mmCIF file of C-alpha atoms in Angstrom:
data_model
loop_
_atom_site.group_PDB
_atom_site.id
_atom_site.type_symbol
_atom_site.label_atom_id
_atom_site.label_comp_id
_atom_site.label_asym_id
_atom_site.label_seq_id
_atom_site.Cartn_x
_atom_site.Cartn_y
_atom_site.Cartn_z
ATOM 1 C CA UNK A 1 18.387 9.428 -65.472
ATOM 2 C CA UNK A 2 17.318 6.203 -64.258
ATOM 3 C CA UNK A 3 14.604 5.150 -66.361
ATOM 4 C CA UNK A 4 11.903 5.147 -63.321
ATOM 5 C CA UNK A 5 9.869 8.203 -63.363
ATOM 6 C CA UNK A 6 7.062 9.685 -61.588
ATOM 7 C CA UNK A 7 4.304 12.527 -61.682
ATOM 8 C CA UNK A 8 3.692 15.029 -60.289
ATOM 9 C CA UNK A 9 7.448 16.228 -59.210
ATOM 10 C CA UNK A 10 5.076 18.358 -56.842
ATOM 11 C CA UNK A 11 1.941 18.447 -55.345
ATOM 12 C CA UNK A 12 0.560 20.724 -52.924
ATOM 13 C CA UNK A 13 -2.790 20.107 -50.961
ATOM 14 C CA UNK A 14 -5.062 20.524 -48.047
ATOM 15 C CA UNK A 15 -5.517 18.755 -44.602
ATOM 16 C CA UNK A 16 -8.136 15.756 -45.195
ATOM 17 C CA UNK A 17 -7.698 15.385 -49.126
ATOM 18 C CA UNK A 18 -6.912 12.473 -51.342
ATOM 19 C CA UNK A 19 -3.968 12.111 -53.643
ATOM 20 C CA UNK A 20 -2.845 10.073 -56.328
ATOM 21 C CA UNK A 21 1.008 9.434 -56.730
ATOM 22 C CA UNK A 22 1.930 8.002 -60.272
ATOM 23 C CA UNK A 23 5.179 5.544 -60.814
ATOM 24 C CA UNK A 24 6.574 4.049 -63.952
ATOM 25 C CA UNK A 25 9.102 1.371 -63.572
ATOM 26 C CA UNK A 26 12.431 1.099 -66.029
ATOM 27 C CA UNK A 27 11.520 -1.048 -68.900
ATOM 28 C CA UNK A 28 11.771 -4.930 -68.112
ATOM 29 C CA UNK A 29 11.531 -4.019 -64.180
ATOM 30 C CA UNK A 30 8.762 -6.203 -62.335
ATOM 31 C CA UNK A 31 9.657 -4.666 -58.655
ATOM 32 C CA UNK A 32 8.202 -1.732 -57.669
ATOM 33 C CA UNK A 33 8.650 0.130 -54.170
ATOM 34 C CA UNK A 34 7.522 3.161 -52.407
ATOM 35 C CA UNK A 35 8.858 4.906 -49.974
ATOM 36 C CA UNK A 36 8.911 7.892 -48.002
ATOM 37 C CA UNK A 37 11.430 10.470 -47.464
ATOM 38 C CA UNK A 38 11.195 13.560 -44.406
ATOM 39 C CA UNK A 39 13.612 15.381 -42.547
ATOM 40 C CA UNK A 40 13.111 13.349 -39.436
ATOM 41 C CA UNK A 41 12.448 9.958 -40.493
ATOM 42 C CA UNK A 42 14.906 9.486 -43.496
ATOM 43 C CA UNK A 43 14.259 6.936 -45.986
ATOM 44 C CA UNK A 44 11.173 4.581 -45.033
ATOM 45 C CA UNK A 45 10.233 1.772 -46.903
ATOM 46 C CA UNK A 46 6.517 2.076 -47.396
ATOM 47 C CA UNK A 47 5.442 -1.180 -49.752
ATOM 48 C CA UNK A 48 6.979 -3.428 -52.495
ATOM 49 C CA UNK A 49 4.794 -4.939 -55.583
ATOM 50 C CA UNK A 50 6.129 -7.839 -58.196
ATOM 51 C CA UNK A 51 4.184 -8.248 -61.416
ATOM 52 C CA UNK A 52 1.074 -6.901 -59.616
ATOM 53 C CA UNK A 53 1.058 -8.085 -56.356
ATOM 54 C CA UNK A 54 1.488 -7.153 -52.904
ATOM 55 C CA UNK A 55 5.384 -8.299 -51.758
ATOM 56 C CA UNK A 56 6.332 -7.065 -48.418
ATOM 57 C CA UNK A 57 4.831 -3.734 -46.304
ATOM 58 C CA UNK A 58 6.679 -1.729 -44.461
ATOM 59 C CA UNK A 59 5.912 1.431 -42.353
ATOM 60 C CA UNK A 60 2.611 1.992 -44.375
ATOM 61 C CA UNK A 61 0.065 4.008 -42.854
ATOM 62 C CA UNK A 62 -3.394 2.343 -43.141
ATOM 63 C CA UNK A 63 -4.788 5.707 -45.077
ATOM 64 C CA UNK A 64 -2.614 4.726 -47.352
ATOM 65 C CA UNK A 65 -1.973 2.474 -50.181
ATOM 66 C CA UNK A 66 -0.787 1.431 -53.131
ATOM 67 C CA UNK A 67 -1.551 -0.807 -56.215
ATOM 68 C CA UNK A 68 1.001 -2.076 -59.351
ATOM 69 C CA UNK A 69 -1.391 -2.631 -62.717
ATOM 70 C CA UNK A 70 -0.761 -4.960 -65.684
ATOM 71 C CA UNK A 71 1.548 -2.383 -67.270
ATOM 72 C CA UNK A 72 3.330 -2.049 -64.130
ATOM 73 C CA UNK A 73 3.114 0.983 -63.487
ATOM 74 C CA UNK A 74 1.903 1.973 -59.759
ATOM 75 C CA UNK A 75 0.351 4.352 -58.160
ATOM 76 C CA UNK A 76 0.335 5.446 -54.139
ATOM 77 C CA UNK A 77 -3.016 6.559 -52.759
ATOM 78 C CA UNK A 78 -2.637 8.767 -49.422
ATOM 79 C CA UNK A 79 -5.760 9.848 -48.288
ATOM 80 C CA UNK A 80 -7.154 12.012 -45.032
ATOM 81 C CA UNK A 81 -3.665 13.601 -45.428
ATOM 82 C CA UNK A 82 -2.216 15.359 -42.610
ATOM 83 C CA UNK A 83 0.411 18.279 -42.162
ATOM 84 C CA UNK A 84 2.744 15.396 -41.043
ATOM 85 C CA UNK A 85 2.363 13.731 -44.510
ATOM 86 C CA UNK A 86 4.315 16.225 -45.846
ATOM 87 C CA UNK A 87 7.288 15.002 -47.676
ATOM 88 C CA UNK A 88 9.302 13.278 -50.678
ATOM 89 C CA UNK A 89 7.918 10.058 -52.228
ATOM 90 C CA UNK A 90 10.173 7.992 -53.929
ATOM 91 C CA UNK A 91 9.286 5.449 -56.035
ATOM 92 C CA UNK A 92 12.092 2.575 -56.461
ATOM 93 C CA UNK A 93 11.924 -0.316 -59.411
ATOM 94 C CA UNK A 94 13.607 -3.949 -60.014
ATOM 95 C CA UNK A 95 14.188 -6.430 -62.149
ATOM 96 C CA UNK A 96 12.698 -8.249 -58.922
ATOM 97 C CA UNK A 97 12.693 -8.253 -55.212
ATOM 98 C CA UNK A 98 15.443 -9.342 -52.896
ATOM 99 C CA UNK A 99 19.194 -8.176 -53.426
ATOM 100 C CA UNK A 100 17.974 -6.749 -56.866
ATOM 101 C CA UNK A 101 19.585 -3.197 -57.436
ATOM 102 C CA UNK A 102 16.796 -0.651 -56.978
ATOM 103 C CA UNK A 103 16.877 2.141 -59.296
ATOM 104 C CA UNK A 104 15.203 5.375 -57.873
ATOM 105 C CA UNK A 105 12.932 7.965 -59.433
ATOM 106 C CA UNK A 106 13.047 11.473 -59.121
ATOM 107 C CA UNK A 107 10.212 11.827 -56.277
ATOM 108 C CA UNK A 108 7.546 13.578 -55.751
ATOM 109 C CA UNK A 109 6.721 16.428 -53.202
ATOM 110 C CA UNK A 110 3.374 16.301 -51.151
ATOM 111 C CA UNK A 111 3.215 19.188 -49.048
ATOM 112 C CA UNK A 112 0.133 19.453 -47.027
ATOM 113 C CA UNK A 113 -1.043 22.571 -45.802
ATOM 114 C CA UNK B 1 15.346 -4.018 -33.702
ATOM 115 C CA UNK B 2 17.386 -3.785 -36.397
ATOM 116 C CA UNK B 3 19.213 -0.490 -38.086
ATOM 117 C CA UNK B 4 21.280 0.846 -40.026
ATOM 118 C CA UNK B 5 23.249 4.731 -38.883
ATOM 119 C CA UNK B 6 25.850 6.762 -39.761
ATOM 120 C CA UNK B 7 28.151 8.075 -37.390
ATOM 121 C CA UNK B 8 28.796 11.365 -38.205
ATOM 122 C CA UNK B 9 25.880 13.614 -39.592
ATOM 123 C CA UNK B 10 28.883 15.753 -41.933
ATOM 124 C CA UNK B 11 31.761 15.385 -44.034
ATOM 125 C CA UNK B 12 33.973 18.570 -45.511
ATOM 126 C CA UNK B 13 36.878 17.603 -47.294
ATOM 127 C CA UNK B 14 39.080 19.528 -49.969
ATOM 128 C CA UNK B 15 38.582 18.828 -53.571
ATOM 129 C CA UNK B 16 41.479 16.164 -54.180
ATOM 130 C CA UNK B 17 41.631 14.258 -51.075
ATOM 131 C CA UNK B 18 40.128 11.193 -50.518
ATOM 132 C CA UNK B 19 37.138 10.886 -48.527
ATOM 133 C CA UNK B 20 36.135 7.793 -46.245
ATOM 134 C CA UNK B 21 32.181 7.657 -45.161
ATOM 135 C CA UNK B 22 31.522 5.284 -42.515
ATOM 136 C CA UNK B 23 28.597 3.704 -41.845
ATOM 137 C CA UNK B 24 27.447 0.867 -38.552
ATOM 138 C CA UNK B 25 24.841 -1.696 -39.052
ATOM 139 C CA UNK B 26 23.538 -3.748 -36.328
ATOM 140 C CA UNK B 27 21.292 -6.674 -38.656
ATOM 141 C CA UNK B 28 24.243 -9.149 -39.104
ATOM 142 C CA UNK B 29 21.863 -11.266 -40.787
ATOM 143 C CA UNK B 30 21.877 -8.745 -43.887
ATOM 144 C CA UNK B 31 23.621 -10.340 -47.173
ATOM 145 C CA UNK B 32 23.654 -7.063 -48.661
ATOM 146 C CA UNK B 33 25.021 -3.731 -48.116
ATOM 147 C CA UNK B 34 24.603 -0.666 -50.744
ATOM 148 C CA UNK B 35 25.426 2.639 -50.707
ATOM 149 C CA UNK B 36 23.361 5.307 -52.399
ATOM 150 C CA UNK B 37 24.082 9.231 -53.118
ATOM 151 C CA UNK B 38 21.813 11.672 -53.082
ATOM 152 C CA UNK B 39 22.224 14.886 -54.710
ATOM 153 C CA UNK B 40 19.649 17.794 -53.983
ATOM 154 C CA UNK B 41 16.475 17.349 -55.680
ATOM 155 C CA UNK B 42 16.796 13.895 -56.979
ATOM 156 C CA UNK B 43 16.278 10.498 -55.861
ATOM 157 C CA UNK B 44 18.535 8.063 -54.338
ATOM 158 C CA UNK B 45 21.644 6.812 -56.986
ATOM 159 C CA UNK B 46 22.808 3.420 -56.356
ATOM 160 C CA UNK B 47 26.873 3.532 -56.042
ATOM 161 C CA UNK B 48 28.253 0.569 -55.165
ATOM 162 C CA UNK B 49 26.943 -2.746 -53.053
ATOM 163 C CA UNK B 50 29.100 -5.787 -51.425
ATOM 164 C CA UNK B 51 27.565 -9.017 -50.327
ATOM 165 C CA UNK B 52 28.162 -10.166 -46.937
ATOM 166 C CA UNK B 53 30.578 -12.547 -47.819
ATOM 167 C CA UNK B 54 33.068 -10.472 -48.862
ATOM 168 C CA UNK B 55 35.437 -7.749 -46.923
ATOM 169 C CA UNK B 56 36.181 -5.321 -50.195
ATOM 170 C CA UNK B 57 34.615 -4.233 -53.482
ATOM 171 C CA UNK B 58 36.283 -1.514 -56.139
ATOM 172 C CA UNK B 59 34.321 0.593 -58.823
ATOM 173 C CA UNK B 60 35.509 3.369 -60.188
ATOM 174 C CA UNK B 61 37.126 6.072 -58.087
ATOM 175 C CA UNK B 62 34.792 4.109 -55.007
ATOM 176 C CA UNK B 63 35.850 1.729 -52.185
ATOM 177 C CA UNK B 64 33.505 -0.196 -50.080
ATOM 178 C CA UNK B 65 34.952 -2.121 -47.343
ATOM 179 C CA UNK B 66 32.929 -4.360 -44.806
ATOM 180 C CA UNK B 67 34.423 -5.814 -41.376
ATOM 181 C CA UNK B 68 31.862 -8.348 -40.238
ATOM 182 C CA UNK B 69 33.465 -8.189 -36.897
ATOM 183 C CA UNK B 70 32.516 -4.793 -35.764
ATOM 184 C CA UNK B 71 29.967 -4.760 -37.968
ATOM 185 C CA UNK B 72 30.987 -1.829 -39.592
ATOM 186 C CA UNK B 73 30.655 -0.474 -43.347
ATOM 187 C CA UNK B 74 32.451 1.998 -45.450
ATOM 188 C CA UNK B 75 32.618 4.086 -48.612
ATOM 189 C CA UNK B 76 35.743 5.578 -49.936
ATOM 190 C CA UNK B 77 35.813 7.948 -52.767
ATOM 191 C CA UNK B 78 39.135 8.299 -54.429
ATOM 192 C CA UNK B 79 40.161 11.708 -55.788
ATOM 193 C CA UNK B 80 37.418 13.836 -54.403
ATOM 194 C CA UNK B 81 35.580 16.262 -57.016
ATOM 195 C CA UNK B 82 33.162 18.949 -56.423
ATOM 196 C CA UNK B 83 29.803 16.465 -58.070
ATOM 197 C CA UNK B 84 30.617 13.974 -55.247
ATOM 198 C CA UNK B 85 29.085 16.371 -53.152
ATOM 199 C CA UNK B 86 25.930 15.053 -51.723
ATOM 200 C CA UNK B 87 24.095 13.050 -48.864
ATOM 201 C CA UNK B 88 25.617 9.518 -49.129
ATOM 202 C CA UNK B 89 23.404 6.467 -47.839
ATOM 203 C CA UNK B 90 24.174 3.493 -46.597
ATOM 204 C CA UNK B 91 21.363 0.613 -46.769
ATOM 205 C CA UNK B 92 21.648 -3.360 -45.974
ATOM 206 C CA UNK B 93 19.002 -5.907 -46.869
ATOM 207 C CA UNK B 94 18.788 -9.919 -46.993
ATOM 208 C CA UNK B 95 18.475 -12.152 -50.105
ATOM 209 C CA UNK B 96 14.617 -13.019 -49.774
ATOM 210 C CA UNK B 97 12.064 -12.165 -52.471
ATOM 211 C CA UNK B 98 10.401 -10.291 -50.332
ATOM 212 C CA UNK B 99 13.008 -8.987 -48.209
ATOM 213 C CA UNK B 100 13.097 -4.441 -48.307
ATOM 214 C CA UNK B 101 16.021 -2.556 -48.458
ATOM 215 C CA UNK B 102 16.762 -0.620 -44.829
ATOM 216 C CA UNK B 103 18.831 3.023 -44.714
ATOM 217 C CA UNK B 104 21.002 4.403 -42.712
ATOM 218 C CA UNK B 105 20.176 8.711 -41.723
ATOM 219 C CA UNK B 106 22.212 9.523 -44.278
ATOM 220 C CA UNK B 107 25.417 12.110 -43.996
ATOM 221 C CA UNK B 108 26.009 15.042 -46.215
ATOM 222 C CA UNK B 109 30.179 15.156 -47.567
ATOM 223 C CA UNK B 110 30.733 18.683 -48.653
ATOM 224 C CA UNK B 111 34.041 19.021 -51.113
ATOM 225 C CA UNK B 112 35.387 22.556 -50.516
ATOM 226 C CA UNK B 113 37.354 23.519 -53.878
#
């Protein structure tokens, strides 16, 4: 177990919906990061938060997006989803950006139908 | 641009033997290179990492060696047991705050008992 977890494990949903990915960091972690996980793409980072804000963005779509609250805990908005936004979403935490070790929840499976 | 593979896409060895996981980077500005295992259904586990300024790293029953050179990076598990069995990552990423973590495909070592 390593401390980060997320909700829902799964979630399944229609063409042109809106869902709402939850992520809680381990305790004492400031870095948050999402990413996205399919057959054909492997691992892609998606976006990075510290202590609320935006860090770095990676291969985010613009339907989506993501947000870190005082808490910390963050949540990843996809919206208009498509058949091709099927897949695992992993959300990452860190004591804080850079070479920090990132610690990996168990993800959460979107599959669009 | 840059990226991070994995030459082979599978790895079978017996239970006992030692298994060596290569892995080719082409970013030789990266300070840091990680591996990560994946077993089915869960998220990424960090294993080991080795900063760029260094050739080899021990943890338990692991190896990682790096040759700067050919820019090439490895994982060796000592001792091979059945629960290594999983998709094995390798990932590189610079020192910066807001610098984000880049994987390899991935390749899947199967330990036959």
């Amino acid at each position: 177990d390593s401390g980060v977890t997320q909700t829902p494990k799964h979630l399944i949903t229609a063409t042109g919906q809106r869902v709402t990915l939850r992520c809680s960091p381990r305790s004492g972690d400031l870095s948050v990061y999402w990413y996205q996980q399919s057959l054909d793409q492997g691992l892609q980072f998606l976006i990075h938060y510290y202590n609320g804000e935006e860090r770095a963005k990676g291969n985010i779509l613009e339907r989506f997006s993501a947000q870190q609250f005082p808490d910390l805990h963050s949540e990843l908005n996809l919206s208009s989803l498509e058949l091709g936004d099927s897949a695992l979403y992993f959300c990452a935490s860190s004591v804080a950006g850079g070479r920090h070790t990132q610690y990996f929840g168990p993800g959460t499976r979107l599959t669009v139908l | 641009g840059e990226s991070v593979g994995l030459h082979l896409p599978t790895l079978s060895v017996q239970e006992g033997d030692n298994s060596i996981i290569n892995c080719a980077y082409s970013n030789s500005a990266s300070d840091y290179f990680i591996w990560y295992k994946q077993e089915s259904g869960k998220g990424p586990q960090f294993i080991i990492d080795i900063r760029s300024n260094m050739d080899k790293r021990q943890g338990q029953r692991v190896t990682v060696l790096l040759n700067k050179t050919v820019k090439h990076l490895s994982l060796q598990i000592a001792a091979t047991q059945p629960g290594d069995s999983a998709v094995y990552f390798c990932a590189e990423i610079k020192a910066g705050a807001n610098s984000k973590l880049t994987f390899g495909k991935g390749i899947t070592l199967s330990v036959r008992p």
